[in-house]
CSV table of C-alpha atoms in Angstrom, one decimal:
chain,number,residue,atom,x,y,z
A,1,MET,CA,-11.9,-24.3,12.8
A,2,ARG,CA,-14.8,-23.9,10.4
A,3,TRP,CA,-17.1,-26.2,12.3
A,4,LEU,CA,-16.3,-24.3,15.5
A,5,ALA,CA,-17.3,-21.0,13.8
A,6,ALA,CA,-20.5,-22.6,12.5
A,7,ILE,CA,-21.4,-23.7,16.0
A,8,ALA,CA,-20.7,-20.2,17.3
A,9,MET,CA,-22.9,-18.6,14.7
A,10,THR,CA,-25.9,-20.8,15.6
A,11,TRP,CA,-25.5,-20.7,19.4
A,12,SER,CA,-27.9,-18.0,20.5
A,13,GLY,CA,-26.1,-17.5,23.9
A,14,GLY,CA,-22.6,-17.3,22.5
A,15,LEU,CA,-20.6,-15.5,19.8
A,16,ALA,CA,-23.4,-15.0,17.4
A,17,SER,CA,-24.7,-12.2,19.7
A,18,ALA,CA,-21.3,-10.4,19.4
A,19,GLN,CA,-22.3,-8.8,16.1
A,20,THR,CA,-24.3,-6.0,14.6
A,21,ASP,CA,-26.2,-5.6,11.3
A,22,THR,CA,-27.0,-2.9,8.8
A,23,MET,CA,-29.8,-1.5,10.8
A,24,GLY,CA,-27.4,-1.4,13.8
A,25,VAL,CA,-24.8,0.4,11.7
A,26,VAL,CA,-27.4,3.0,10.6
A,27,SER,CA,-28.7,3.5,14.1
A,28,ALA,CA,-25.3,4.0,15.5
A,29,THR,CA,-24.5,6.5,12.8
A,30,LEU,CA,-27.6,8.5,13.6
A,31,SER,CA,-26.8,8.5,17.4
A,32,ALA,CA,-23.3,9.8,16.6
A,33,ALA,CA,-24.3,12.5,14.2
A,34,PRO,CA,-24.9,15.3,16.6
A,35,SER,CA,-21.3,15.2,17.8
A,36,CYS,CA,-19.8,14.4,14.4
A,37,LEU,CA,-21.4,16.6,11.8
A,38,SER,CA,-19.6,19.8,12.9
A,39,TYR,CA,-21.8,21.8,10.5
A,40,ARG,CA,-20.5,25.4,10.0
A,41,VAL,CA,-21.2,28.3,7.7
A,42,THR,CA,-17.7,29.3,6.6
A,43,GLY,CA,-18.3,32.1,4.0
A,44,VAL,CA,-20.1,33.2,0.8
A,45,CYS,CA,-19.3,32.3,-2.8
A,46,PHE,CA,-19.8,34.8,-5.6
A,47,PHE,CA,-20.8,34.1,-9.2
A,48,LEU,CA,-21.4,36.1,-12.3
A,49,ARG,CA,-24.5,35.7,-14.4
A,50,CYS,CA,-24.5,37.5,-17.7
A,51,THR,CA,-27.3,37.9,-20.2
A,52,MET,CA,-27.9,40.1,-23.3
A,53,TYR,CA,-29.2,42.7,-20.9
A,54,GLY,CA,-26.1,42.8,-18.7
A,55,CYS,CA,-24.4,41.0,-15.8
A,56,THR,CA,-25.4,40.4,-12.2
A,57,VAL,CA,-23.6,38.9,-9.2
A,58,GLU,CA,-25.2,35.9,-7.4
A,59,THR,CA,-24.2,34.3,-4.1
A,60,SER,CA,-24.4,31.0,-2.4
A,61,ILE,CA,-23.5,30.0,1.2
A,62,ARG,CA,-20.1,28.2,1.8
A,63,VAL,CA,-20.4,25.5,4.4
A,64,SER,CA,-18.3,22.8,6.0
A,65,HIS,CA,-19.5,19.6,7.6
A,66,TYR,CA,-18.6,15.9,8.1
A,67,MET,CA,-20.2,12.8,6.5
A,68,PRO,CA,-20.0,9.2,7.7
A,69,ASP,CA,-18.4,7.9,4.6
A,70,VAL,CA,-17.0,4.5,5.4
A,71,VAL,CA,-17.6,1.7,8.0
A,72,VAL,CA,-14.3,0.2,9.1
A,73,SER,CA,-14.3,-3.2,10.8
A,74,SER,CA,-11.6,-5.2,12.4
A,75,PHE,CA,-12.0,-8.9,13.4
A,76,ASN,CA,-10.3,-12.1,14.2
A,77,ASP,CA,-12.5,-14.6,12.3
A,78,GLN,CA,-13.9,-14.1,8.9
A,79,TYR,CA,-16.8,-16.4,9.8
A,80,ILE,CA,-17.9,-14.1,12.7
A,81,HIS,CA,-17.6,-10.7,11.2
A,82,PRO,CA,-18.8,-7.9,13.5
A,83,TRP,CA,-21.0,-6.4,10.7
A,84,ARG,CA,-22.9,-9.7,10.3
A,85,ASP,CA,-24.9,-9.3,7.1
A,86,VAL,CA,-22.8,-7.1,4.8
A,87,GLY,CA,-19.3,-7.5,6.2
A,88,GLY,CA,-19.9,-11.3,6.7
A,89,ALA,CA,-20.9,-11.7,3.0
A,90,VAL,CA,-17.9,-9.8,1.7
A,91,SER,CA,-15.5,-11.5,4.1
A,92,LYS,CA,-16.5,-14.9,2.7
A,93,ILE,CA,-15.4,-13.8,-0.7
A,94,GLY,CA,-12.2,-12.2,0.7
A,95,GLU,CA,-11.4,-15.5,2.4
A,96,LYS,CA,-11.6,-17.3,-0.9
A,97,VAL,CA,-9.4,-14.8,-2.6
A,98,GLY,CA,-6.9,-14.7,0.2
A,99,THR,CA,-6.6,-18.5,0.3
A,100,ALA,CA,-5.9,-18.5,-3.4
A,101,GLU,CA,-3.2,-15.8,-2.9
A,102,ILE,CA,-1.2,-17.5,-0.2
A,103,SER,CA,-2.1,-21.1,-1.2
A,104,GLN,CA,-3.2,-22.1,2.3
A,105,PRO,CA,-6.3,-21.6,4.4
A,106,LEU,CA,-6.4,-18.2,6.1
A,107,ASP,CA,-7.6,-19.9,9.3
A,108,ALA,CA,-4.1,-21.1,9.8
A,109,SER,CA,-2.3,-17.9,9.1
A,110,GLY,CA,-4.2,-15.1,10.8
A,111,ASN,CA,-5.0,-16.1,14.4
A,112,THR,CA,-4.9,-13.6,17.3
A,113,GLY,CA,-2.8,-14.3,20.4
A,114,GLU,CA,0.6,-13.9,21.9
A,115,ALA,CA,3.4,-14.5,19.6
A,116,ASN,CA,5.5,-15.5,22.6
A,117,GLN,CA,3.7,-16.4,25.9
A,118,SER,CA,6.7,-15.3,27.9
A,119,THR,CA,6.7,-11.7,26.7
A,120,ALA,CA,4.6,-9.0,28.3
A,121,GLU,CA,3.6,-7.5,24.9
A,122,PRO,CA,1.0,-9.6,23.1
A,123,THR,CA,1.1,-9.4,19.3
A,124,THR,CA,-2.4,-9.3,17.8
A,125,ASN,CA,-3.3,-10.2,14.2
A,126,LYS,CA,-6.5,-9.1,12.7
A,127,SER,CA,-8.4,-8.8,9.4
A,128,ALA,CA,-10.1,-5.5,8.5
A,129,ASP,CA,-12.3,-4.0,5.8
A,130,ALA,CA,-13.7,-0.7,4.7
A,131,ILE,CA,-17.3,-0.6,3.3
A,132,GLY,CA,-19.3,2.5,2.3
A,133,ASN,CA,-21.9,3.5,4.9
A,134,PRO,CA,-25.5,3.3,3.6
A,135,VAL,CA,-26.3,6.5,5.4
A,136,VAL,CA,-24.6,8.5,2.7
A,137,LEU,CA,-27.6,7.7,0.5
A,138,ALA,CA,-29.2,10.6,2.3
A,139,ASN,CA,-26.9,13.1,0.6
A,140,ASN,CA,-25.2,11.5,-2.3
A,141,VAL,CA,-25.0,12.6,-5.9
A,142,SER,CA,-24.6,9.1,-7.3
A,143,THR,CA,-23.8,5.6,-6.1
A,144,ASN,CA,-21.6,3.1,-7.9
A,145,LEU,CA,-20.4,-0.5,-7.2
A,146,VAL,CA,-16.9,-0.3,-5.7
A,147,VAL,CA,-14.5,-3.1,-5.3
A,148,PRO,CA,-10.8,-3.3,-4.4
A,149,GLY,CA,-8.4,-3.1,-7.3
A,150,VAL,CA,-4.8,-2.9,-8.4
A,151,SER,CA,-4.6,0.5,-10.1
A,152,GLU,CA,-3.3,2.4,-7.0
A,153,LEU,CA,-0.8,-0.4,-6.3
A,154,MET,CA,0.6,-0.2,-9.8
A,155,SER,CA,1.3,3.5,-9.2
A,156,PHE,CA,3.2,2.8,-6.0
A,157,PRO,CA,6.7,2.7,-7.5
A,158,SER,CA,6.2,6.4,-8.6
A,159,THR,CA,6.2,7.3,-4.8
A,160,LEU,CA,9.8,6.0,-4.3
A,161,PRO,CA,11.4,9.4,-4.6
A,162,GLN,CA,9.2,10.8,-1.8
A,163,ILE,CA,10.0,7.7,0.3
A,164,MET,CA,13.7,8.2,-0.2
A,165,ALA,CA,13.4,11.9,0.6
A,166,GLU,CA,11.8,10.9,3.9
A,167,TRP,CA,14.7,8.5,4.5
A,168,ALA,CA,17.2,11.4,3.9
A,169,GLN,CA,15.7,13.1,7.0
A,170,ALA,CA,15.9,10.0,9.2
A,171,PRO,CA,18.8,9.1,11.4
A,172,ALA,CA,21.6,7.7,9.2
A,173,SER,CA,22.0,4.5,11.3
A,174,LEU,CA,18.3,3.6,10.8
A,175,ILE,CA,18.8,2.3,7.2
A,176,SER,CA,21.1,-0.5,8.6
A,177,ASN,CA,18.0,-2.2,10.1
A,178,VAL,CA,16.3,-2.6,6.7
A,179,PRO,CA,16.5,-6.1,5.3
A,180,ASP,CA,18.6,-6.5,2.1
A,181,ALA,CA,15.6,-7.4,0.0
A,182,VAL,CA,13.8,-4.2,1.0
A,183,ALA,CA,16.9,-2.1,0.6
A,184,GLY,CA,17.3,-3.7,-2.9
A,185,TRP,CA,14.0,-2.1,-3.9
A,186,MET,CA,15.3,1.3,-2.8
A,187,ARG,CA,18.5,0.9,-4.8
A,188,ASN,CA,16.9,-0.6,-7.9
A,189,PRO,CA,13.5,0.9,-8.8
A,190,SER,CA,13.1,-1.5,-11.7
A,191,SER,CA,13.2,-4.4,-9.2
A,192,LEU,CA,10.4,-2.7,-7.2
A,193,MET,CA,8.4,-2.2,-10.4
A,194,SER,CA,8.8,-5.9,-11.3
A,195,THR,CA,7.7,-7.0,-7.8
A,196,VAL,CA,4.6,-4.7,-7.9
A,197,SER,CA,3.7,-5.8,-11.5
A,198,GLY,CA,4.0,-9.4,-10.6
A,199,ALA,CA,1.7,-9.1,-7.6
A,200,GLY,CA,-0.7,-7.0,-9.6
A,201,ASN,CA,-0.9,-9.6,-12.3
A,202,LEU,CA,-1.6,-12.3,-9.8
A,203,VAL,CA,-4.3,-10.4,-8.1
A,204,GLY,CA,-5.7,-9.3,-11.5
A,205,GLY,CA,-6.4,-13.0,-12.2
A,206,MET,CA,-8.7,-13.1,-9.2
A,207,MET,CA,-10.7,-10.0,-10.2
A,208,PRO,CA,-13.9,-12.0,-11.1
A,209,ASP,CA,-14.1,-13.0,-7.4
A,210,ILE,CA,-13.0,-9.6,-6.1
A,211,GLY,CA,-15.5,-8.0,-8.5
A,212,SER,CA,-18.3,-9.9,-6.9
A,213,MET,CA,-17.8,-8.1,-3.5
A,214,GLY,CA,-19.6,-4.9,-4.6
A,215,PRO,CA,-22.8,-6.5,-5.9
A,216,THR,CA,-22.8,-8.9,-2.9
A,217,ALA,CA,-22.4,-6.0,-0.4
A,218,SER,CA,-25.1,-4.0,-2.1
A,219,SER,CA,-27.7,-6.7,-2.5
A,220,THR,CA,-27.1,-8.0,1.0
A,221,GLY,CA,-27.3,-4.5,2.6
A,222,ASN,CA,-30.4,-3.4,0.7
A,223,GLN,CA,-32.3,-6.3,2.1
A,224,SER,CA,-32.5,-4.3,5.4
A,225,ASN,CA,-35.4,-1.9,5.7
A,226,PHE,CA,-33.4,1.2,6.7
A,227,GLN,CA,-35.0,3.8,4.5
A,228,GLY,CA,-36.9,5.3,7.4
A,229,GLN,CA,-33.6,5.9,9.2
A,230,ILE,CA,-32.1,7.4,6.1
A,231,GLU,CA,-34.9,9.9,6.1
A,232,GLN,CA,-34.1,10.6,9.8
A,233,PHE,CA,-30.5,11.4,8.9
A,234,ARG,CA,-31.7,13.6,6.1
A,235,THR,CA,-33.8,15.5,8.6
A,236,MET,CA,-30.8,15.8,10.9
A,237,LEU,CA,-28.8,17.3,8.1
A,238,GLU,CA,-31.5,19.8,7.3
A,239,GLY,CA,-31.8,20.6,11.0
A,240,ALA,CA,-28.1,21.3,11.2
A,241,THR,CA,-28.3,23.8,8.3
A,242,SER,CA,-31.2,25.6,10.0
A,243,ALA,CA,-29.4,25.7,13.3
A,244,ALA,CA,-26.4,27.2,11.6
A,245,GLY,CA,-28.5,30.0,10.1
A,246,SER,CA,-28.3,28.8,6.5
A,247,SER,CA,-32.0,28.1,5.9
A,248,GLY,CA,-33.6,29.5,2.9
A,249,GLY,CA,-34.7,28.8,-0.6
A,250,GLY,CA,-33.2,26.1,-2.8
A,251,GLY,CA,-33.8,23.1,-0.7
A,252,SER,CA,-31.5,21.3,1.7
A,253,ASN,CA,-28.9,20.5,-1.0
A,254,GLU,CA,-28.3,24.3,-1.3
A,255,PHE,CA,-26.5,24.1,2.1
A,256,LEU,CA,-24.9,20.6,2.1
A,257,CYS,CA,-22.0,19.0,0.4
A,258,PRO,CA,-22.6,15.5,-1.0
A,259,SER,CA,-20.5,12.6,0.2
A,260,SER,CA,-18.0,11.1,-2.2
A,261,ALA,CA,-18.5,7.6,-0.7
A,262,ASP,CA,-20.6,4.9,-2.4
A,263,ALA,CA,-23.1,3.1,-0.1
A,264,PHE,CA,-21.9,-0.5,0.4
A,265,GLY,CA,-18.9,0.1,-1.8
A,266,VAL,CA,-16.0,-2.2,-0.8
A,267,TYR,CA,-12.9,0.0,-0.6
A,268,PHE,CA,-10.6,-2.4,1.2
A,269,GLN,CA,-10.8,-6.0,2.3
A,270,SER,CA,-7.6,-7.3,4.0
A,271,ASP,CA,-8.0,-11.0,3.1
A,272,ALA,CA,-8.0,-9.9,-0.6
A,273,ASP,CA,-4.9,-7.8,0.3
A,274,SER,CA,-3.2,-10.8,1.9
A,275,TYR,CA,0.1,-10.3,0.0
A,276,PHE,CA,0.6,-7.0,1.7
A,277,TRP,CA,-1.6,-7.0,4.8
A,278,ARG,CA,0.1,-10.2,5.9
A,279,SER,CA,3.5,-8.8,4.9
A,280,ILE,CA,4.2,-11.7,2.4
A,281,ILE,CA,5.4,-9.0,0.1
A,282,PRO,CA,6.7,-6.5,2.7
A,283,LEU,CA,6.4,-3.2,0.7
A,284,GLU,CA,5.3,-1.4,3.9
A,285,LEU,CA,8.9,-1.8,5.1
A,286,LEU,CA,10.0,0.8,2.6
A,287,TYR,CA,8.5,3.5,4.8
A,288,VAL,CA,10.5,5.2,7.5
A,289,GLY,CA,7.6,4.9,9.8
A,290,SER,CA,8.0,1.2,9.9
A,291,TRP,CA,11.4,1.5,11.5
A,292,LEU,CA,11.4,4.7,13.6
A,293,PRO,CA,9.7,4.4,17.0
A,294,GLY,CA,7.6,7.4,17.9
A,295,TYR,CA,7.2,8.5,14.3
A,296,LYS,CA,3.7,8.5,12.9
A,297,GLU,CA,2.1,6.9,15.9
A,298,VAL,CA,-1.6,6.8,16.9
A,299,SER,CA,-0.9,9.3,19.7
A,300,LYS,CA,-2.1,12.7,21.0
A,301,SER,CA,1.1,13.2,22.9
A,302,GLY,CA,3.6,13.4,20.1
A,303,GLY,CA,4.6,9.8,20.4
A,304,LEU,CA,5.4,9.9,24.1
A,305,THR,CA,2.6,7.5,24.7
A,306,THR,CA,1.0,5.6,21.8
A,307,TRP,CA,-1.7,3.1,21.0
A,308,GLY,CA,0.5,1.7,18.2
A,309,SER,CA,2.3,2.8,15.1
A,310,ILE,CA,0.5,3.5,11.9
A,311,TYR,CA,3.3,1.8,9.9
A,312,PRO,CA,3.8,-0.8,8.8
A,313,ARG,CA,0.1,-1.0,7.7
A,314,SER,CA,-0.2,-4.7,8.2
A,315,GLY,CA,-2.5,-7.0,10.3
A,316,GLU,CA,0.0,-7.4,13.0
A,317,LEU,CA,0.3,-5.0,16.0
A,318,VAL,CA,1.7,-5.0,19.6
A,319,GLN,CA,-1.1,-3.7,21.8
A,320,GLN,CA,-2.6,-5.2,24.9
A,321,HIS,CA,-6.0,-3.6,24.8
A,322,PRO,CA,-8.3,-5.0,22.1
A,323,VAL,CA,-10.2,-1.8,21.6
A,324,LYS,CA,-7.1,0.3,21.2
A,325,ALA,CA,-5.7,-2.4,18.8
A,326,SER,CA,-8.9,-2.2,16.7
A,327,ALA,CA,-8.6,1.6,16.7
A,328,VAL,CA,-5.1,1.4,15.3
A,329,PHE,CA,-6.1,-1.0,12.6
A,330,ALA,CA,-9.0,1.4,11.7
A,331,LYS,CA,-6.5,4.2,11.5
A,332,ARG,CA,-4.2,2.1,9.3
A,333,VAL,CA,-7.0,1.3,6.9
A,334,SER,CA,-8.0,4.9,6.7
A,335,THR,CA,-4.5,6.0,5.7
A,336,ILE,CA,-4.6,3.4,2.9
A,337,ILE,CA,-8.0,4.2,1.4
A,338,LEU,CA,-7.7,8.0,1.7
A,339,ASN,CA,-4.4,8.3,-0.1
A,340,PRO,CA,-3.2,7.5,-3.7
A,341,ALA,CA,-0.6,5.0,-4.8
A,342,GLN,CA,-0.4,2.9,-1.6
A,343,PRO,CA,1.1,-0.6,-1.6
A,344,HIS,CA,-2.2,-2.4,-1.2
A,345,ILE,CA,-5.2,-3.8,-3.0
A,346,TYR,CA,-7.8,-1.2,-2.6
A,347,THR,CA,-9.9,1.5,-4.1
A,348,ARG,CA,-9.2,5.1,-3.0
A,349,LEU,CA,-12.0,7.1,-1.5
A,350,LYS,CA,-11.6,10.4,-3.3
A,351,GLY,CA,-13.7,13.4,-4.0
A,352,LYS,CA,-16.2,13.0,-6.9
A,353,SER,CA,-16.2,16.8,-7.4
A,354,PRO,CA,-19.6,17.2,-9.1
A,355,ASN,CA,-19.6,20.4,-11.2
A,356,SER,CA,-22.7,21.6,-9.5
A,357,TYR,CA,-20.5,22.6,-6.5
A,358,ILE,CA,-17.4,24.7,-5.8
A,359,TRP,CA,-15.1,22.6,-3.6
A,360,PHE,CA,-12.7,23.7,-0.9
A,361,ALA,CA,-12.3,20.3,0.9
A,362,GLN,CA,-13.4,16.7,0.2
A,363,VAL,CA,-12.7,13.6,2.3
A,364,ALA,CA,-10.5,15.6,4.6
A,365,ASP,CA,-9.5,15.7,8.3
A,366,PRO,CA,-10.8,12.2,9.2
A,367,LYS,CA,-12.2,11.3,12.6
A,368,PHE,CA,-13.9,8.2,14.0
A,369,SER,CA,-16.9,7.1,16.0
A,370,MET,CA,-17.6,3.6,17.4
A,371,VAL,CA,-20.5,1.8,15.8
A,372,TYR,CA,-20.1,-1.5,17.6
A,373,PRO,CA,-20.3,-2.8,20.3
A,374,THR,CA,-21.2,0.6,21.9
A,375,ALA,CA,-22.3,3.6,19.7
A,376,SER,CA,-20.3,6.7,20.6
A,377,GLY,CA,-19.6,10.2,19.4
A,378,CYS,CA,-16.6,11.2,17.3
A,379,THR,CA,-13.0,11.2,18.5
A,380,THR,CA,-9.5,11.2,17.3
A,381,PHE,CA,-7.5,8.2,18.7
A,382,GLY,CA,-4.4,8.3,20.9
A,383,ASP,CA,-5.5,9.5,24.3
A,384,ASN,CA,-2.9,9.4,27.0
A,385,ASP,CA,-4.6,7.4,29.8
A,386,SER,CA,-1.4,5.8,31.2
A,387,VAL,CA,-2.0,7.4,34.6
A,388,SER,CA,-5.8,7.1,34.5
A,389,LEU,CA,-7.7,4.5,36.5
A,390,THR,CA,-9.6,3.6,33.4
A,391,SER,CA,-8.4,3.0,29.8
A,392,TYR,CA,-10.0,4.0,26.6
A,393,GLY,CA,-12.2,1.2,25.5
A,394,ASP,CA,-12.9,-0.2,28.9
A,395,GLY,CA,-16.4,-1.6,28.8
A,396,ARG,CA,-16.3,-1.8,25.0
A,397,THR,CA,-14.7,-5.1,24.5
A,398,THR,CA,-16.5,-8.0,22.7
A,399,ALA,CA,-16.5,-11.8,23.1
A,400,THR,CA,-14.8,-12.1,19.7
A,401,ASN,CA,-12.7,-8.9,19.7
A,402,GLY,CA,-14.5,-7.7,16.6
A,403,HIS,CA,-15.2,-3.9,16.4
A,404,VAL,CA,-16.9,-1.6,14.0
A,405,TRP,CA,-16.1,2.1,13.5
A,406,ASN,CA,-17.4,5.0,11.3
A,407,LEU,CA,-14.9,7.0,9.4
A,408,TRP,CA,-16.2,10.6,9.1
A,409,THR,CA,-14.5,13.0,6.7
A,410,ARG,CA,-14.9,16.7,6.2
A,411,TYR,CA,-16.4,18.4,3.1
A,412,GLU,CA,-16.5,22.1,2.4
A,413,CYS,CA,-18.3,23.6,-0.6
A,414,CYS,CA,-20.8,26.0,-1.9
A,415,LYS,CA,-23.5,25.3,-4.4
A,416,ARG,CA,-22.7,26.6,-7.9
A,417,LYS,CA,-25.0,29.3,-9.1
A,418,THR,CA,-23.5,29.9,-12.6
A,419,GLU,CA,-20.6,28.6,-14.6
A,420,ILE,CA,-18.6,31.8,-13.9
A,421,TYR,CA,-17.2,31.5,-10.3
A,422,LEU,CA,-15.6,34.7,-9.1
A,423,PHE,CA,-14.3,34.2,-5.5
A,424,ALA,CA,-15.3,33.3,-2.0
A,425,VAL,CA,-15.3,35.2,1.3
A,426,PRO,CA,-13.4,34.5,3.4
């Protein structure tokens, strides 16, 4: 398998062309920005400034907009990553970690194809990762090296009461489908804690390798000369503030909320998450959504038509169209990294909340734009095209079924004027 991948990477007319690079990621982000930023002035914040001579009220503009926080990729082969330079370098480390976790080469356990050639529903298996978009450097307070970790996983048992409350609302007969081992975790929280602790300890022993993902992604990505494009994005942001009528003194940061993402930060890498992404330890089966069809689907029609279920958030999916399959995997990854205490090896993308701002929303209301193979504007997945002559993703397939998406999230804030915040209108 590896020698085939090596040939593909060096064959100029073959699979090596089915990739993008950091410059391509940045360019696709810029092209999507006009439809994705959604910049709005949403109100005014009021502050109190007091001196020995008395007090005065100062104001700042409250704004809302999106930022392209994270690049999410899905792919079949870790040796032909669709984000060639950065994703490819990180994937090589993930493959090493994953192989150590499952004690066998990942090549032999993560292929894509039909589980049963006689069935009409092909089952696809993919790897995925989530890496900070370098474009956030245009509007970021600070940048840190980010790698997947076990801290959120270790908090997962604390969510069992919420999971059980969801089961209490599900059809009573549904629980009978749950395997005894999974039901045992429900009945015996100490058993769940033991399982999670054991997995966390095993992965913790691999942290030297996992820890190298962040420096590798950063050093590889920064070899690309994309600073000019970062300036273009900064100019776009400033243009959006002017178009919305929020120009004025104080510089562009007066009317923009900084992204909470870290450029080239590795928030998730599925090969390093092999215990859970490959359902070796099937903690995802604790969720009602893993058992109830039509519940928590990637759908705009209330589950009547669906691209696929969000749960279980593993690398396996029944979906015939490769672009829709990639979209579902991107959605699954986003629900992992945007939430606390999930049963995976990852680092949560959460608000940094610098004190120089008053915050009303951070990393909220996610939406996606395609980066590769065809740059596109923002959308939410799940269109009902069952009676259409064309399907979402037609013309966007690749030779390797590798795809790259931008995950945009919403921020709403106002620049702090003083330490004494009064209120905001509206």
